PDB file of C-alpha atoms in Angstrom:
ATOM      1  CA  UNK A 512      -2.804  16.386  -9.390  1.00 80.00           C
ATOM      2  CA  UNK A 513      -5.062  17.673  -6.936  1.00 90.00           C
ATOM      3  CA  UNK A 514      -6.042  15.600  -3.915  1.00 93.00           C
ATOM      4  CA  UNK A 515      -9.870  14.792  -5.686  1.00 94.00           C
ATOM      5  CA  UNK A 516      -7.748  13.350  -8.821  1.00 93.00           C
ATOM      6  CA  UNK A 517      -5.146  11.475  -6.319  1.00 93.00           C
ATOM      7  CA  UNK A 518      -8.325   9.781  -4.672  1.00 94.00           C
ATOM      8  CA  UNK A 519     -10.260   9.149  -7.746  1.00 95.00           C
ATOM      9  CA  UNK A 520      -6.920   7.318  -9.495  1.00 95.00           C
ATOM     10  CA  UNK A 521      -6.161   5.331  -6.604  1.00 96.00           C
ATOM     11  CA  UNK A 522      -9.762   4.422  -5.532  1.00 96.00           C
ATOM     12  CA  UNK A 523     -10.181   3.372  -9.320  1.00 96.00           C
ATOM     13  CA  UNK A 524      -6.584   1.098  -9.661  1.00 95.00           C
ATOM     14  CA  UNK A 525      -7.407  -0.565  -6.226  1.00 96.00           C
ATOM     15  CA  UNK A 526     -10.839  -1.148  -6.795  1.00 96.00           C
ATOM     16  CA  UNK A 527      -9.714  -3.175 -10.357  1.00 96.00           C
ATOM     17  CA  UNK A 528      -6.902  -5.090  -8.435  1.00 95.00           C
ATOM     18  CA  UNK A 529      -9.496  -6.257  -5.575  1.00 96.00           C
ATOM     19  CA  UNK A 530     -11.687  -7.590  -8.159  1.00 96.00           C
ATOM     20  CA  UNK A 531      -9.374  -9.233 -10.228  1.00 94.00           C
ATOM     21  CA  UNK A 532      -8.215 -12.871  -9.992  1.00 91.00           C
ATOM     22  CA  UNK A 533      -5.186 -13.141  -7.293  1.00 87.00           C
ATOM     23  CA  UNK A 534      -1.718 -11.804  -9.334  1.00 86.00           C
ATOM     24  CA  UNK A 535       0.530 -14.604 -10.229  1.00 85.00           C
ATOM     25  CA  UNK A 536       3.410 -12.694  -8.552  1.00 86.00           C
ATOM     26  CA  UNK A 537       1.879 -11.979  -5.460  1.00 92.00           C
ATOM     27  CA  UNK A 538       4.127 -14.623  -3.365  1.00 92.00           C
ATOM     28  CA  UNK A 539       7.262 -13.473  -4.995  1.00 91.00           C
ATOM     29  CA  UNK A 540       6.629 -10.211  -3.861  1.00 92.00           C
ATOM     30  CA  UNK A 541       5.585 -10.967  -0.574  1.00 95.00           C
ATOM     31  CA  UNK A 542       8.848 -13.206  -0.072  1.00 94.00           C
ATOM     32  CA  UNK A 543      11.036 -10.449  -1.209  1.00 93.00           C
ATOM     33  CA  UNK A 544       9.886  -8.441   1.705  1.00 95.00           C
ATOM     34  CA  UNK A 545      10.255 -10.923   4.450  1.00 94.00           C
ATOM     35  CA  UNK A 546       7.068 -13.054   4.574  1.00 96.00           C
ATOM     36  CA  UNK A 547       7.810 -16.618   4.673  1.00 96.00           C
ATOM     37  CA  UNK A 548       5.716 -19.427   2.825  1.00 96.00           C
ATOM     38  CA  UNK A 549       4.531 -21.144   6.215  1.00 96.00           C
ATOM     39  CA  UNK A 550       2.691 -16.995   6.911  1.00 96.00           C
ATOM     40  CA  UNK A 551       1.723 -17.211   3.282  1.00 96.00           C
ATOM     41  CA  UNK A 552      -0.113 -20.645   3.903  1.00 96.00           C
ATOM     42  CA  UNK A 553      -1.295 -19.688   7.294  1.00 96.00           C
ATOM     43  CA  UNK A 554      -3.950 -16.836   5.492  1.00 96.00           C
ATOM     44  CA  UNK A 555      -6.940 -17.254   3.218  1.00 96.00           C
ATOM     45  CA  UNK A 556      -5.505 -17.792  -0.079  1.00 91.00           C
ATOM     46  CA  UNK A 557      -7.046 -14.462  -1.639  1.00 95.00           C
ATOM     47  CA  UNK A 558      -5.596 -11.884   1.101  1.00 97.00           C
ATOM     48  CA  UNK A 559      -2.331 -11.397  -0.405  1.00 96.00           C
ATOM     49  CA  UNK A 560      -2.529  -9.243  -3.625  1.00 95.00           C
ATOM     50  CA  UNK A 561       1.436  -8.505  -4.108  1.00 93.00           C
ATOM     51  CA  UNK A 562       0.987  -5.110  -2.794  1.00 94.00           C
ATOM     52  CA  UNK A 563       3.781  -5.165  -0.047  1.00 94.00           C
ATOM     53  CA  UNK A 564       6.845  -2.966   0.067  1.00 95.00           C
ATOM     54  CA  UNK A 565       7.779  -4.387   3.421  1.00 96.00           C
ATOM     55  CA  UNK A 566       6.736  -6.168   6.452  1.00 97.00           C
ATOM     56  CA  UNK A 567       5.432  -4.189   9.524  1.00 98.00           C
ATOM     57  CA  UNK A 568       4.665  -7.043  11.248  1.00 98.00           C
ATOM     58  CA  UNK A 569       8.355  -7.813  11.576  1.00 97.00           C
ATOM     59  CA  UNK A 570       8.831  -4.675  13.931  1.00 97.00           C
ATOM     60  CA  UNK A 571       5.406  -4.569  15.573  1.00 98.00           C
ATOM     61  CA  UNK A 572       6.366  -7.087  18.303  1.00 97.00           C
ATOM     62  CA  UNK A 573       2.545  -7.738  18.794  1.00 98.00           C
ATOM     63  CA  UNK A 574       1.802  -9.573  22.174  1.00 98.00           C
ATOM     64  CA  UNK A 575      -1.250 -12.027  22.866  1.00 98.00           C
ATOM     65  CA  UNK A 576      -4.369  -9.876  23.992  1.00 98.00           C
ATOM     66  CA  UNK A 577      -3.471  -6.590  22.190  1.00 98.00           C
ATOM     67  CA  UNK A 578      -5.664  -4.831  19.477  1.00 98.00           C
ATOM     68  CA  UNK A 579      -3.840  -4.002  16.486  1.00 98.00           C
ATOM     69  CA  UNK A 580      -5.081  -1.546  13.540  1.00 98.00           C
ATOM     70  CA  UNK A 581      -3.962  -1.926  10.032  1.00 98.00           C
ATOM     71  CA  UNK A 582      -4.258   1.440   8.096  1.00 98.00           C
ATOM     72  CA  UNK A 583      -5.120   0.572   4.379  1.00 98.00           C
ATOM     73  CA  UNK A 584      -5.827  -3.154   4.908  1.00 98.00           C
ATOM     74  CA  UNK A 585      -6.740  -4.036   1.412  1.00 98.00           C
ATOM     75  CA  UNK A 586      -7.829  -8.124   1.073  1.00 98.00           C
ATOM     76  CA  UNK A 587      -6.485  -8.135   4.467  1.00 98.00           C
ATOM     77  CA  UNK A 588      -3.175  -9.782   4.405  1.00 98.00           C
ATOM     78  CA  UNK A 589      -1.374  -8.327   7.292  1.00 98.00           C
ATOM     79  CA  UNK A 590      -4.827  -8.775   9.188  1.00 98.00           C
ATOM     80  CA  UNK A 591      -5.048 -12.003   8.809  1.00 98.00           C
ATOM     81  CA  UNK A 592      -1.577 -12.373  10.312  1.00 98.00           C
ATOM     82  CA  UNK A 593      -1.382  -9.997  12.808  1.00 98.00           C
ATOM     83  CA  UNK A 594      -5.057 -11.556  14.314  1.00 98.00           C
ATOM     84  CA  UNK A 595      -2.880 -14.958  14.779  1.00 98.00           C
ATOM     85  CA  UNK A 596      -0.223 -13.116  16.873  1.00 98.00           C
ATOM     86  CA  UNK A 597      -2.930 -11.321  19.137  1.00 98.00           C
ATOM     87  CA  UNK A 598      -4.910 -14.491  19.596  1.00 98.00           C
ATOM     88  CA  UNK A 599      -8.158 -15.225  20.481  1.00 96.00           C
ATOM     89  CA  UNK A 600      -8.455 -12.581  23.317  1.00 98.00           C
ATOM     90  CA  UNK A 601      -6.990  -9.773  21.011  1.00 98.00           C
ATOM     91  CA  UNK A 602      -8.381  -7.980  17.707  1.00 98.00           C
ATOM     92  CA  UNK A 603      -7.203  -7.156  14.689  1.00 98.00           C
ATOM     93  CA  UNK A 604      -8.761  -4.347  12.629  1.00 98.00           C
ATOM     94  CA  UNK A 605      -8.574  -3.228   9.042  1.00 98.00           C
ATOM     95  CA  UNK A 606      -9.365   0.328   7.601  1.00 98.00           C
ATOM     96  CA  UNK A 607      -9.580   0.937   4.303  1.00 98.00           C
ATOM     97  CA  UNK A 608     -11.610   3.280   2.005  1.00 98.00           C
ATOM     98  CA  UNK A 609     -11.987   0.909  -1.015  1.00 98.00           C
ATOM     99  CA  UNK A 610     -15.519  -0.864  -1.047  1.00 98.00           C
ATOM    100  CA  UNK A 611     -14.349  -3.386  -3.429  1.00 98.00           C
ATOM    101  CA  UNK A 612     -11.208  -4.394  -1.301  1.00 98.00           C
ATOM    102  CA  UNK A 613     -13.134  -4.405   1.679  1.00 98.00           C
ATOM    103  CA  UNK A 614     -15.799  -6.572   0.022  1.00 98.00           C
ATOM    104  CA  UNK A 615     -12.684  -8.977  -0.665  1.00 98.00           C
ATOM    105  CA  UNK A 616     -11.750  -8.466   2.479  1.00 98.00           C
ATOM    106  CA  UNK A 617     -14.902  -9.973   4.037  1.00 98.00           C
ATOM    107  CA  UNK A 618     -15.237 -12.548   1.728  1.00 98.00           C
ATOM    108  CA  UNK A 619     -11.578 -13.513   2.753  1.00 98.00           C
ATOM    109  CA  UNK A 620     -13.000 -13.743   6.630  1.00 98.00           C
ATOM    110  CA  UNK A 621     -16.186 -15.363   5.674  1.00 98.00           C
ATOM    111  CA  UNK A 622     -14.273 -18.351   3.777  1.00 96.00           C
ATOM    112  CA  UNK A 623     -12.191 -18.665   7.258  1.00 96.00           C
ATOM    113  CA  UNK A 624     -14.980 -19.356  10.176  1.00 95.00           C
ATOM    114  CA  UNK A 625     -12.376 -20.372  12.507  1.00 95.00           C
ATOM    115  CA  UNK A 626     -11.046 -16.724  12.466  1.00 97.00           C
ATOM    116  CA  UNK A 627     -13.180 -14.788  15.125  1.00 96.00           C
ATOM    117  CA  UNK A 628     -11.017 -11.711  15.982  1.00 98.00           C
ATOM    118  CA  UNK A 629     -11.060  -9.873  13.079  1.00 98.00           C
ATOM    119  CA  UNK A 630     -13.089  -7.143  11.800  1.00 98.00           C
ATOM    120  CA  UNK A 631     -12.784  -4.753   8.826  1.00 98.00           C
ATOM    121  CA  UNK A 632     -14.306  -1.048   8.761  1.00 98.00           C
ATOM    122  CA  UNK A 633     -14.625   1.324   6.062  1.00 98.00           C
ATOM    123  CA  UNK A 634     -12.871   4.708   6.465  1.00 98.00           C
ATOM    124  CA  UNK A 635     -10.076   6.964   5.079  1.00 98.00           C
ATOM    125  CA  UNK A 636      -7.045   6.885   7.013  1.00 98.00           C
ATOM    126  CA  UNK A 637      -6.984  10.866   7.637  1.00 98.00           C
ATOM    127  CA  UNK A 638     -10.306  10.338   9.818  1.00 98.00           C
ATOM    128  CA  UNK A 639     -10.364   7.115  11.308  1.00 98.00           C
ATOM    129  CA  UNK A 640     -13.376   5.524  12.422  1.00 98.00           C
ATOM    130  CA  UNK A 641     -12.387   4.366  15.609  1.00 98.00           C
ATOM    131  CA  UNK A 642     -12.425   5.705  19.202  1.00 98.00           C
ATOM    132  CA  UNK A 643      -9.727   7.401  21.166  1.00 98.00           C
ATOM    133  CA  UNK A 644      -7.289   5.111  22.778  1.00 98.00           C
ATOM    134  CA  UNK A 645      -8.559   2.281  20.997  1.00 98.00           C
ATOM    135  CA  UNK A 646      -5.150   0.440  19.542  1.00 98.00           C
ATOM    136  CA  UNK A 647      -1.879  -0.907  20.982  1.00 98.00           C
ATOM    137  CA  UNK A 648      -0.597  -0.938  18.015  1.00 98.00           C
ATOM    138  CA  UNK A 649      -0.923   0.554  14.371  1.00 98.00           C
ATOM    139  CA  UNK A 650       0.476  -1.004  11.196  1.00 98.00           C
ATOM    140  CA  UNK A 651       0.377   0.150   7.576  1.00 98.00           C
ATOM    141  CA  UNK A 652       1.776  -1.187   4.482  1.00 98.00           C
ATOM    142  CA  UNK A 653       2.962   0.813   1.388  1.00 96.00           C
ATOM    143  CA  UNK A 654      -0.428   2.927   2.026  1.00 97.00           C
ATOM    144  CA  UNK A 655       0.463   6.246   3.515  1.00 97.00           C
ATOM    145  CA  UNK A 656       2.561   7.513   0.529  1.00 96.00           C
ATOM    146  CA  UNK A 657      -0.646   7.170  -1.604  1.00 97.00           C
ATOM    147  CA  UNK A 658      -2.279   9.906   0.724  1.00 97.00           C
ATOM    148  CA  UNK A 659      -1.797  13.496  -1.025  1.00 96.00           C
ATOM    149  CA  UNK A 660       1.191  15.303   0.306  1.00 94.00           C
ATOM    150  CA  UNK A 661      -1.188  17.986   2.249  1.00 95.00           C
ATOM    151  CA  UNK A 662      -3.373  15.437   4.129  1.00 97.00           C
ATOM    152  CA  UNK A 663      -0.296  13.336   4.993  1.00 98.00           C
ATOM    153  CA  UNK A 664       0.150  15.003   8.604  1.00 98.00           C
ATOM    154  CA  UNK A 665      -3.651  14.344   9.460  1.00 98.00           C
ATOM    155  CA  UNK A 666      -2.726  10.476   9.340  1.00 98.00           C
ATOM    156  CA  UNK A 667      -0.204  10.610  11.946  1.00 98.00           C
ATOM    157  CA  UNK A 668      -2.557  12.929  14.442  1.00 98.00           C
ATOM    158  CA  UNK A 669      -5.114  10.485  13.669  1.00 98.00           C
ATOM    159  CA  UNK A 670      -2.776   7.463  14.561  1.00 98.00           C
ATOM    160  CA  UNK A 671      -1.794   9.325  17.674  1.00 98.00           C
ATOM    161  CA  UNK A 672      -5.340   9.583  18.685  1.00 98.00           C
ATOM    162  CA  UNK A 673      -6.498   6.371  18.491  1.00 98.00           C
ATOM    163  CA  UNK A 674      -3.387   4.945  20.233  1.00 98.00           C
ATOM    164  CA  UNK A 675      -3.239   3.816  24.134  1.00 98.00           C
ATOM    165  CA  UNK A 676      -0.503   5.692  25.828  1.00 98.00           C
ATOM    166  CA  UNK A 677       2.524   3.725  25.194  1.00 98.00           C
ATOM    167  CA  UNK A 678       0.933   2.168  21.886  1.00 98.00           C
ATOM    168  CA  UNK A 679       3.338   1.800  19.478  1.00 98.00           C
ATOM    169  CA  UNK A 680       3.442   2.844  15.420  1.00 98.00           C
ATOM    170  CA  UNK A 681       5.107  -0.242  13.195  1.00 98.00           C
ATOM    171  CA  UNK A 682       4.690   0.967   9.345  1.00 98.00           C
ATOM    172  CA  UNK A 683       6.645  -0.196   6.156  1.00 98.00           C
ATOM    173  CA  UNK A 684       6.154   2.539   3.482  1.00 97.00           C
ATOM    174  CA  UNK A 685       8.248   3.931   0.521  1.00 97.00           C
ATOM    175  CA  UNK A 686       9.853   7.214   0.820  1.00 97.00           C
ATOM    176  CA  UNK A 687      12.015   9.412  -1.230  1.00 97.00           C
ATOM    177  CA  UNK A 688      15.799   9.041  -1.510  1.00 96.00           C
ATOM    178  CA  UNK A 689      16.074  12.443  -3.300  1.00 94.00           C
ATOM    179  CA  UNK A 690      13.527  15.007  -4.675  1.00 93.00           C
ATOM    180  CA  UNK A 691      11.525  13.519  -7.423  1.00 92.00           C
ATOM    181  CA  UNK A 692      11.781  15.204 -11.074  1.00 90.00           C
ATOM    182  CA  UNK A 693       8.551  16.312 -12.299  1.00 90.00           C
ATOM    183  CA  UNK A 694       8.260  13.825 -15.044  1.00 86.00           C
ATOM    184  CA  UNK A 695       7.807  11.257 -12.172  1.00 87.00           C
ATOM    185  CA  UNK A 696       5.706  13.377  -9.499  1.00 88.00           C
ATOM    186  CA  UNK A 697       2.919  14.211 -12.133  1.00 88.00           C
ATOM    187  CA  UNK A 698       2.635  10.769 -13.801  1.00 88.00           C
ATOM    188  CA  UNK A 699      -0.756   8.881 -12.646  1.00 91.00           C
ATOM    189  CA  UNK A 700       0.839   5.559 -12.995  1.00 89.00           C
ATOM    190  CA  UNK A 701       3.593   6.262 -10.890  1.00 88.00           C
ATOM    191  CA  UNK A 702       1.336   7.836  -8.043  1.00 92.00           C
ATOM    192  CA  UNK A 703      -1.034   5.233  -7.879  1.00 92.00           C
ATOM    193  CA  UNK A 704       1.610   2.850  -8.060  1.00 90.00           C
ATOM    194  CA  UNK A 705       3.331   4.324  -4.593  1.00 92.00           C
ATOM    195  CA  UNK A 706       6.475   6.145  -6.342  1.00 92.00           C
ATOM    196  CA  UNK A 707       5.373   9.938  -6.881  1.00 91.00           C
ATOM    197  CA  UNK A 708       3.655  10.595  -3.533  1.00 94.00           C
ATOM    198  CA  UNK A 709       6.487   9.068  -1.904  1.00 96.00           C
ATOM    199  CA  UNK A 710       7.678  11.624   1.322  1.00 95.00           C
ATOM    200  CA  UNK A 711      11.050  12.238   2.665  1.00 97.00           C
ATOM    201  CA  UNK A 712      12.434  10.601   6.112  1.00 97.00           C
ATOM    202  CA  UNK A 713      12.698  13.959   7.250  1.00 97.00           C
ATOM    203  CA  UNK A 714       8.987  14.790   6.498  1.00 97.00           C
ATOM    204  CA  UNK A 715       7.983  11.843   8.205  1.00 98.00           C
ATOM    205  CA  UNK A 716      10.093  12.443  11.283  1.00 98.00           C
ATOM    206  CA  UNK A 717       8.330  15.877  11.092  1.00 98.00           C
ATOM    207  CA  UNK A 718       4.987  14.169  11.072  1.00 98.00           C
ATOM    208  CA  UNK A 719       5.574  12.131  13.975  1.00 98.00           C
ATOM    209  CA  UNK A 720       6.999  14.259  16.145  1.00 98.00           C
ATOM    210  CA  UNK A 721       4.412  17.189  15.603  1.00 98.00           C
ATOM    211  CA  UNK A 722       1.758  14.397  16.326  1.00 98.00           C
ATOM    212  CA  UNK A 723       3.477  13.696  19.922  1.00 98.00           C
ATOM    213  CA  UNK A 724       5.307  10.609  19.037  1.00 98.00           C
ATOM    214  CA  UNK A 725       8.882   9.855  20.401  1.00 98.00           C
ATOM    215  CA  UNK A 726      11.779   7.326  19.945  1.00 98.00           C
ATOM    216  CA  UNK A 727      10.988   7.738  16.276  1.00 98.00           C
ATOM    217  CA  UNK A 728      13.217   5.274  14.034  1.00 98.00           C
ATOM    218  CA  UNK A 729      13.107   5.458  10.422  1.00 98.00           C
ATOM    219  CA  UNK A 730      15.647   2.880   8.867  1.00 98.00           C
ATOM    220  CA  UNK A 731      16.140   1.819   5.278  1.00 97.00           C
ATOM    221  CA  UNK A 732      15.462  -1.923   4.709  1.00 96.00           C
ATOM    222  CA  UNK A 733      17.917  -1.980   1.725  1.00 95.00           C
ATOM    223  CA  UNK A 734      15.353  -4.081   0.226  1.00 94.00           C
ATOM    224  CA  UNK A 735      15.407  -4.277  -3.756  1.00 92.00           C
ATOM    225  CA  UNK A 736      12.162  -2.605  -5.108  1.00 90.00           C
ATOM    226  CA  UNK A 737      13.183  -3.926  -8.520  1.00 87.00           C
ATOM    227  CA  UNK A 738      10.884  -7.066  -7.369  1.00 85.00           C
ATOM    228  CA  UNK A 739       8.147  -5.326  -9.516  1.00 76.00           C
ATOM    229  CA  UNK A 740      10.100  -4.954 -12.655  1.00 72.00           C
ATOM    230  CA  UNK A 741      12.064  -8.708 -12.390  1.00 69.00           C
ATOM    231  CA  UNK A 742       9.418 -10.776 -11.694  1.00 60.00           C
ATOM    232  CA  UNK A 743       8.334 -12.099 -15.266  1.00 39.00           C
ATOM    233  CA  UNK A 744       5.187 -13.574 -14.287  1.00 41.00           C
ATOM    234  CA  UNK A 745       3.281 -10.178 -13.379  1.00 42.00           C
ATOM    235  CA  UNK A 746      -0.189 -10.458 -14.654  1.00 40.00           C
ATOM    236  CA  UNK A 747      -2.997  -8.393 -13.529  1.00 39.00           C
ATOM    237  CA  UNK A 748      -6.377  -8.970 -15.200  1.00 40.00           C
ATOM    238  CA  UNK A 749      -4.829 -11.407 -17.616  1.00 38.00           C
ATOM    239  CA  UNK A 750      -2.345  -8.362 -19.123  1.00 40.00           C
ATOM    240  CA  UNK A 751       1.687  -8.542 -18.438  1.00 37.00           C
ATOM    241  CA  UNK A 752       1.951  -5.441 -15.611  1.00 40.00           C
ATOM    242  CA  UNK A 753       3.659  -5.191 -12.408  1.00 41.00           C
ATOM    243  CA  UNK A 754       2.820  -4.735  -8.525  1.00 44.00           C
ATOM    244  CA  UNK A 755       3.155  -1.121  -9.031  1.00 42.00           C
ATOM    245  CA  UNK A 756       0.713  -0.324 -12.097  1.00 39.00           C
ATOM    246  CA  UNK A 757      -1.838  -2.084 -14.305  1.00 35.00           C
ATOM    247  CA  UNK A 758      -3.497  -1.774 -17.391  1.00 34.00           C
ATOM    248  CA  UNK A 759      -6.954   0.045 -16.927  1.00 33.00           C
ATOM    249  CA  UNK A 760     -10.155  -1.686 -17.322  1.00 34.00           C
ATOM    250  CA  UNK A 761     -13.519  -0.798 -18.763  1.00 32.00           C
ATOM    251  CA  UNK A 762     -14.772  -0.486 -15.201  1.00 33.00           C
ATOM    252  CA  UNK A 763     -12.319   2.337 -14.725  1.00 33.00           C
ATOM    253  CA  UNK A 764     -14.284   5.863 -14.663  1.00 36.00           C
ATOM    254  CA  UNK A 765     -12.159   8.989 -15.044  1.00 33.00           C
ATOM    255  CA  UNK A 766     -12.407  12.415 -16.219  1.00 36.00           C
ATOM    256  CA  UNK A 767     -11.624  12.573 -20.327  1.00 36.00           C
ATOM    257  CA  UNK A 768      -8.399  14.734 -18.929  1.00 37.00           C
ATOM    258  CA  UNK A 769      -7.350  12.165 -16.803  1.00 35.00           C
ATOM    259  CA  UNK A 770      -8.354   9.524 -19.372  1.00 37.00           C
ATOM    260  CA  UNK A 771      -6.265  10.760 -21.819  1.00 35.00           C
ATOM    261  CA  UNK A 772      -3.362  11.226 -19.487  1.00 34.00           C
ATOM    262  CA  UNK A 773      -3.580   7.649 -18.434  1.00 36.00           C
ATOM    263  CA  UNK A 774      -4.237   6.490 -22.017  1.00 36.00           C
ATOM    264  CA  UNK A 775      -1.414   8.363 -23.416  1.00 33.00           C
ATOM    265  CA  UNK A 776       1.775   7.024 -24.533  1.00 28.00           C
ATOM    266  CA  UNK A 777       3.659   8.543 -22.244  1.00 31.00           C
ATOM    267  CA  UNK A 778       2.226   6.491 -19.164  1.00 32.00           C
ATOM    268  CA  UNK A 779       4.205   3.458 -18.990  1.00 32.00           C
ATOM    269  CA  UNK A 780       1.853   1.261 -17.329  1.00 34.00           C
ATOM    270  CA  UNK A 781      -0.839   1.301 -19.846  1.00 32.00           C
ATOM    271  CA  UNK A 782      -1.346   0.339 -23.453  1.00 30.00           C
ATOM    272  CA  UNK A 783      -0.965   2.904 -26.371  1.00 29.00           C
ATOM    273  CA  UNK A 784      -4.435   3.868 -27.117  1.00 29.00           C
ATOM    274  CA  UNK A 785      -3.771   2.202 -30.863  1.00 29.00           C
ATOM    275  CA  UNK A 786      -2.856  -0.985 -29.478  1.00 29.00           C
ATOM    276  CA  UNK A 787      -5.312  -2.710 -27.462  1.00 29.00           C
ATOM    277  CA  UNK A 788      -3.181  -5.477 -26.616  1.00 29.00           C
ATOM    278  CA  UNK A 789       0.167  -3.671 -25.817  1.00 29.00           C
ATOM    279  CA  UNK A 790       1.128  -3.698 -22.091  1.00 27.00           C
ATOM    280  CA  UNK A 791       4.359  -2.579 -20.009  1.00 30.00           C
ATOM    281  CA  UNK A 792       6.731  -4.857 -20.313  1.00 27.00           C
ATOM    282  CA  UNK A 793       9.264  -5.805 -17.523  1.00 28.00           C
ATOM    283  CA  UNK A 794       8.983  -2.322 -15.451  1.00 29.00           C
ATOM    284  CA  UNK A 795       6.975  -1.226 -12.629  1.00 33.00           C
ATOM    285  CA  UNK A 796       6.951   2.406 -13.422  1.00 34.00           C
ATOM    286  CA  UNK A 797       8.258   5.056 -16.338  1.00 33.00           C
ATOM    287  CA  UNK A 798       7.373   8.443 -17.922  1.00 31.00           C
ATOM    288  CA  UNK A 799       7.148  10.012 -20.868  1.00 33.00           C
ATOM    289  CA  UNK A 800      11.016  10.278 -21.547  1.00 33.00           C
ATOM    290  CA  UNK A 801      12.080   7.193 -19.795  1.00 37.00           C
ATOM    291  CA  UNK A 802      12.301   3.732 -21.243  1.00 35.00           C
ATOM    292  CA  UNK A 803      10.773   1.189 -19.460  1.00 34.00           C
ATOM    293  CA  UNK A 804      13.864  -0.798 -18.760  1.00 45.00           C
ATOM    294  CA  UNK A 805      15.908   2.559 -17.992  1.00 59.00           C
ATOM    295  CA  UNK A 806      14.694   3.134 -14.755  1.00 74.00           C
ATOM    296  CA  UNK A 807      16.232   1.759 -11.339  1.00 86.00           C
ATOM    297  CA  UNK A 808      13.434   2.352  -8.621  1.00 87.00           C
ATOM    298  CA  UNK A 809      16.204   1.850  -6.090  1.00 92.00           C
ATOM    299  CA  UNK A 810      17.998   5.151  -7.465  1.00 92.00           C
ATOM    300  CA  UNK A 811      14.778   7.177  -6.304  1.00 94.00           C
ATOM    301  CA  UNK A 812      12.928   5.555  -3.594  1.00 95.00           C
ATOM    302  CA  UNK A 813      13.632   2.738  -0.988  1.00 96.00           C
ATOM    303  CA  UNK A 814      11.326   0.427   1.356  1.00 97.00           C
ATOM    304  CA  UNK A 815      11.374   1.949   5.115  1.00 98.00           C
ATOM    305  CA  UNK A 816      10.514   0.680   8.617  1.00 98.00           C
ATOM    306  CA  UNK A 817       9.005   3.288  10.349  1.00 98.00           C
ATOM    307  CA  UNK A 818       8.758   2.926  14.280  1.00 98.00           C
ATOM    308  CA  UNK A 819       7.392   5.214  17.121  1.00 98.00           C
ATOM    309  CA  UNK A 820       5.742   5.199  20.389  1.00 98.00           C
ATOM    310  CA  UNK A 821       3.294   7.480  22.003  1.00 98.00           C
ATOM    311  CA  UNK A 822       4.445   8.441  25.100  1.00 97.00           C
TER     312      UNK A 822
END
């Protein structure tokens, strides 16, 4: 897929999620990656959409009065949690390119008038709409892997630009453990599900070092990514699905070629075009030649903690 196709599919998929009711699996996924029930109860109820692949706040060490920026902030899940940690003299800023996600995030903010230190901005994370030296800390949760490979390095350059000297990066992301086969890399649902676009540890180390970061640390959390598969109550738009895929809706607007690809029997995450009510069963991802229950996500990718400091 070229960059335009990637952005189009990512926008379509996450816009659909933003417009849907809160998925039943959201708490299950969040708890699997280290969030507590107390944390989930402390934020607007529609902020957690079950899209986490880790908990960047666990390594961010946020302090009162700091400015923290969340890249790919979605409905505001980590932003609202970060806002509590930086306190009323601090600021939590969410950046997202998806208008539907931003709309949901701002509705969540409006529903909680006691939260006065949060703002959301529209923008792509390869060109962050903030001034140089704005942030003390940058967080991100399962988003950078969605950026086209040719543009990923720009994300790290931008992070270095908006960080203050001594600022830090605390990211959770899915990285590849070994080269991904074409059957995975070329699958639309796997890309929008944060699998096919996963980079490697070596690539992320190079991106960070080339952008001028030091004290780079990338660690496999050993989290079980099959939580997306094993949760039995995964519903999106009323259809059985998972955190890594969903049935296309009538609002999806794709080109004829992409539409045929997404609606083919080869894509595990969508119904067969002749069976409107048929949906994925028990798997987050799949390929043309792989049964839905035959893939173990942990064999291919992992949830990694990524930390670095701007000198």
